[in-house]
Short mmCIF file of C-alpha atoms in Angstrom, two decimals:
data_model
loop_
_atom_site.label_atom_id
_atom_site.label_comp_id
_atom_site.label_asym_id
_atom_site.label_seq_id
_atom_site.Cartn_x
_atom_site.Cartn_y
_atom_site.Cartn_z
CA UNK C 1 56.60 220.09 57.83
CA UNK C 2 59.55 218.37 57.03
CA UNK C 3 63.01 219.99 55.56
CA UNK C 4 64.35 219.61 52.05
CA UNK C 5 67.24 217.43 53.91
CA UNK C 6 66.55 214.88 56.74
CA UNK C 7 67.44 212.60 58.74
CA UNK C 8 65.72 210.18 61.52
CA UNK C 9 66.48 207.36 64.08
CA UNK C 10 63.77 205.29 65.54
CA UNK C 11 63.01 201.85 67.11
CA UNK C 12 61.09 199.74 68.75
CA UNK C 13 59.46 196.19 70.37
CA UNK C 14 57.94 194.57 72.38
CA UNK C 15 57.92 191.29 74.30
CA UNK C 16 57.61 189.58 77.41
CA UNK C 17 59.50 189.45 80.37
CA UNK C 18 58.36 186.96 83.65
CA UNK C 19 55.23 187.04 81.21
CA UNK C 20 54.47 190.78 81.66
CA UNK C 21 54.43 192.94 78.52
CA UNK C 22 56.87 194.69 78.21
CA UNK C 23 57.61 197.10 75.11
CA UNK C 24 59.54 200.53 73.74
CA UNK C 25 59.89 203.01 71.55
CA UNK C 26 62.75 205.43 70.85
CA UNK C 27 64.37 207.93 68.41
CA UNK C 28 65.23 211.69 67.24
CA UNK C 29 65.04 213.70 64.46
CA UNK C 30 61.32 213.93 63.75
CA UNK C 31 61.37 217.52 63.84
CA UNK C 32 61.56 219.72 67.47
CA UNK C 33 62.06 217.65 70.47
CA UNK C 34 62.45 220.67 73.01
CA UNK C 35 59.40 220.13 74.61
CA UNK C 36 58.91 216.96 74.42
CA UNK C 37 60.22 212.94 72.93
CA UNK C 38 58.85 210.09 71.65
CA UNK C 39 61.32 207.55 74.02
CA UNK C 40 58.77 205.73 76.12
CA UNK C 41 58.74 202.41 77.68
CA UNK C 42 55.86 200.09 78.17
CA UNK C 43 55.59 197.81 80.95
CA UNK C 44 52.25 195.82 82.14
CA UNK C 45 50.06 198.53 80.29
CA UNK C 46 51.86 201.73 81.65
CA UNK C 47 53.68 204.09 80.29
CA UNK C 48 57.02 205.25 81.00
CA UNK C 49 58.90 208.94 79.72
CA UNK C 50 62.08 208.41 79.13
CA UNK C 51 64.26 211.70 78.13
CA UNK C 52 66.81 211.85 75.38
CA UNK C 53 67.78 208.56 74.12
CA UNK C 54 71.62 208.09 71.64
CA UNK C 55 71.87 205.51 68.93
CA UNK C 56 75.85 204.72 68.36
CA UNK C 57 76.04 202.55 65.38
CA UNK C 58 79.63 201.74 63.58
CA UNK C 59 80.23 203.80 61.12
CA UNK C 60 81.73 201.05 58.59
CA UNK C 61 78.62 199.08 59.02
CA UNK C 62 75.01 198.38 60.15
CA UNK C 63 75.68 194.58 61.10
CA UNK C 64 78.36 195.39 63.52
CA UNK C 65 76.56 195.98 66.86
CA UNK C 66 75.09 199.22 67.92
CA UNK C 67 74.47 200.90 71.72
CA UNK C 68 71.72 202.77 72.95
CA UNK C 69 72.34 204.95 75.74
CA UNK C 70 70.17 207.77 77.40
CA UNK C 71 71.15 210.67 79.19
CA UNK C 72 68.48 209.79 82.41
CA UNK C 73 70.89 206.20 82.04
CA UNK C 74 67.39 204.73 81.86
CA UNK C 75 67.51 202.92 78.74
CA UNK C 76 71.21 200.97 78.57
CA UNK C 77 71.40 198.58 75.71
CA UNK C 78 73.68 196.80 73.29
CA UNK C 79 71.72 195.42 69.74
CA UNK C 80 72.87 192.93 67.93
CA UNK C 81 71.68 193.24 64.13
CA UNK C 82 70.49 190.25 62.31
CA UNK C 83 69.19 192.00 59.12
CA UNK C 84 69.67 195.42 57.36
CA UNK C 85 66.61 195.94 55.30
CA UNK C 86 68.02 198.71 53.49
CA UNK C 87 67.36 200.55 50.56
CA UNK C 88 68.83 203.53 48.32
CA UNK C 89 67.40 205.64 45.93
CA UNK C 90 69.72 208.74 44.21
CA UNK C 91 67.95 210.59 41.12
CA UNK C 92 69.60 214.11 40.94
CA UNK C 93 67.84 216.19 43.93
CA UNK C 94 66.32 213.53 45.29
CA UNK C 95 67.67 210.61 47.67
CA UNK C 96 66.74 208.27 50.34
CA UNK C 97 69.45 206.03 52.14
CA UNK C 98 67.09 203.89 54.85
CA UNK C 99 68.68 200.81 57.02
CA UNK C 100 65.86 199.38 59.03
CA UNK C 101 67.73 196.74 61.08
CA UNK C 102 66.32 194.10 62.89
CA UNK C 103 67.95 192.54 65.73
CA UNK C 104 68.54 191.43 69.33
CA UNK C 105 68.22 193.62 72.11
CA UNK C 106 70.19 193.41 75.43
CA UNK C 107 70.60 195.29 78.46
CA UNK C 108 68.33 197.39 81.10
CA UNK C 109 65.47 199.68 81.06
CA UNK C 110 64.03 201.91 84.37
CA UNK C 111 60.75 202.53 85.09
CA UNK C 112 59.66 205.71 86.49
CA UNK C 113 59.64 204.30 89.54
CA UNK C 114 62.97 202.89 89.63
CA UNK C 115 62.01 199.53 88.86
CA UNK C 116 65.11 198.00 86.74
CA UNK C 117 63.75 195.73 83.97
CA UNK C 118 66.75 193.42 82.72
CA UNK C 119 66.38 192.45 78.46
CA UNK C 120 68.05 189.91 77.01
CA UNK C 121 67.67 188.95 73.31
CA UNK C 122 64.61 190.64 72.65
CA UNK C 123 63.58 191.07 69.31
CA UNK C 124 63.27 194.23 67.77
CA UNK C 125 63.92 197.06 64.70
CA UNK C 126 66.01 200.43 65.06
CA UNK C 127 66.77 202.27 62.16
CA UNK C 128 68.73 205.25 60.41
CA UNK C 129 66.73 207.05 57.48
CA UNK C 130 68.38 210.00 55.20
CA UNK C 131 66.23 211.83 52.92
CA UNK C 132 66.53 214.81 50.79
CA UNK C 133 63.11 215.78 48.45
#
């Protein structure tokens, strides 16, 4: 059930690297992550659990770029947006602010094993919804 007043951060993509797939998906804010996220990493059809994973974007604006950072220090990246698909609705009660942004992703990701995967310029969406209804 979701509250009168919300807010969420996800992304994801997927690509690959030395040609072995190689994917992710992250964010917070979906409701109670106590016992469990939704940050996992995909690499030549495993999964991966990652822990809690930060998205630091500039305040001022959505094209300037954004880190990810994780407290296990398994997923380390810088994204650089291209696009902010964004859209606002405000009618009295109810609003939506949403900023899908699409972009390059660059940096490292561990696998459970310790494996280091490097990224550079993948492809990929994060995003930062508000809603209140």
């Amino acid at each position: 059930m979701w509250t009168y007043d919300n807010c969420w951060y996800w992304g994801s993509g997927n690509t690959r690297i030395d040609g072995v797939p190689f994917g992710f998906n992250i964010g917070y804010g979906f409701g109670d992550t106590s016992a469990a996220t939704e940050n996992m990493l995909f690499y030549n059809g495993k999964a991966h659990k990652l822990d809690e994973v930060t998205f630091h974007i500039p305040e001022d604006s959505y094209l300037k770029p954004w880190k990810f950072t994780s407290n296990d220090g398994r997923f380390e990246m810088d994204f650089q947006p291209v696009l902010d698909r964004a859209a606002r609705t405000s009618a009295l009660i109810i609003e939506s602010d949403q900023h899908q942004v699409f972009g390059k992703m660059s940096g490292k990701a561990v696998l459970d094993d310790g494996k280091e995967i490097v990224v550079k310029d993948m492809m990929c969406f994060a995003e930062k919804v508000h809603n209140r209804y």
